[in-house]
mmCIF file of C-alpha atoms in Angstrom:
data_model
loop_
_atom_site.group_PDB
_atom_site.id
_atom_site.type_symbol
_atom_site.label_atom_id
_atom_site.label_comp_id
_atom_site.label_asym_id
_atom_site.label_seq_id
_atom_site.Cartn_x
_atom_site.Cartn_y
_atom_site.Cartn_z
ATOM 1 C CA MET S 794 42.002 139.997 19.410
ATOM 2 C CA ILE S 795 39.904 141.841 22.211
ATOM 3 C CA PRO S 796 37.597 144.532 21.700
ATOM 4 C CA LYS S 797 38.896 148.151 21.500
ATOM 5 C CA GLY S 798 38.509 149.709 24.954
ATOM 6 C CA SER S 799 38.560 146.429 26.766
ATOM 7 C CA ARG S 800 39.999 146.230 30.293
ATOM 8 C CA ILE S 801 43.297 144.569 30.427
ATOM 9 C CA ASP S 802 44.997 143.603 33.839
ATOM 10 C CA LEU S 803 48.628 143.020 34.236
ATOM 11 C CA VAL S 804 50.595 141.287 36.747
ATOM 12 C CA LEU S 805 54.369 142.682 36.721
ATOM 13 C CA GLY S 806 57.217 140.918 38.520
ATOM 14 C CA ASN S 807 61.041 140.785 38.705
ATOM 15 C CA GLY S 808 61.436 138.419 35.750
ATOM 16 C CA LEU S 809 62.383 135.501 37.728
ATOM 17 C CA GLY S 810 59.006 133.895 37.569
ATOM 18 C CA ALA S 811 57.768 131.829 40.624
ATOM 19 C CA ASN S 812 61.157 130.289 41.732
ATOM 20 C CA GLU S 813 61.338 129.370 45.465
ATOM 21 C CA VAL S 814 63.927 131.184 47.382
ATOM 22 C CA GLU S 815 65.770 129.525 50.390
ATOM 23 C CA ILE S 816 65.268 131.629 53.600
ATOM 24 C CA PRO S 817 68.383 132.705 55.267
ATOM 25 C CA ASN S 818 69.174 131.694 58.927
ATOM 26 C CA LEU S 819 68.887 135.024 60.945
ATOM 27 C CA ILE S 820 69.097 133.619 64.109
ATOM 28 C CA GLY S 821 71.993 135.317 66.141
ATOM 29 C CA LEU S 822 72.254 138.354 63.712
ATOM 30 C CA PRO S 823 71.641 141.881 64.728
ATOM 31 C CA LEU S 824 68.831 143.682 62.891
ATOM 32 C CA ASN S 825 70.877 145.444 60.289
ATOM 33 C CA GLU S 826 72.726 142.297 59.329
ATOM 34 C CA ALA S 827 69.131 140.554 58.999
ATOM 35 C CA LYS S 828 67.746 143.069 56.627
ATOM 36 C CA PHE S 829 71.022 142.907 54.569
ATOM 37 C CA ALA S 830 70.839 139.083 54.476
ATOM 38 C CA LEU S 831 67.096 139.178 53.425
ATOM 39 C CA SER S 832 67.665 141.916 50.915
ATOM 40 C CA GLY S 833 70.452 139.831 49.349
ATOM 41 C CA ALA S 834 67.806 136.994 48.915
ATOM 42 C CA GLY S 835 65.121 139.285 47.421
ATOM 43 C CA LEU S 836 63.078 138.904 50.519
ATOM 44 C CA GLY S 837 61.797 141.898 52.535
ATOM 45 C CA LEU S 838 61.530 142.115 56.328
ATOM 46 C CA GLY S 839 58.316 141.635 58.053
ATOM 47 C CA THR S 840 57.238 142.343 61.650
ATOM 48 C CA VAL S 841 59.753 142.783 63.968
ATOM 49 C CA THR S 842 58.926 142.079 67.643
ATOM 50 C CA TYR S 843 60.982 142.975 70.566
ATOM 51 C CA ASP S 844 61.414 140.766 73.536
ATOM 52 C CA PRO S 845 59.836 142.713 76.525
ATOM 53 C CA ASN S 846 63.123 142.116 78.263
ATOM 54 C CA VAL S 847 65.285 143.560 75.733
ATOM 55 C CA THR S 848 66.524 147.275 77.204
ATOM 56 C CA ASP S 849 69.073 148.073 74.321
ATOM 57 C CA THR S 850 67.521 147.498 70.836
ATOM 58 C CA THR S 851 70.719 148.489 69.096
ATOM 59 C CA THR S 852 72.422 145.631 70.584
ATOM 60 C CA ALA S 853 69.573 143.013 70.450
ATOM 61 C CA VAL S 854 69.944 139.950 67.902
ATOM 62 C CA ILE S 855 67.318 137.721 66.205
ATOM 63 C CA SER S 856 66.315 134.923 68.521
ATOM 64 C CA VAL S 857 63.352 133.645 66.458
ATOM 65 C CA GLN S 858 62.199 133.826 62.883
ATOM 66 C CA SER S 859 59.311 132.836 60.941
ATOM 67 C CA PRO S 860 59.258 130.968 58.545
ATOM 68 C CA GLY S 861 62.450 129.345 59.682
#
């Protein structure tokens, strides 16, 4: 029992608890396929950094990922 008017903090999740997820290998995938693979694993895309030598981002592929 808590007093009426007390503050309650709620933490909401997807119901899966603190399960660990295997990170998919994205090396060699185009960005749209990498996003799809991450989404399927329940993960989101972080920072995307393009190699300065890339002139056409539509044909670029993932060359490094972190975490691996």
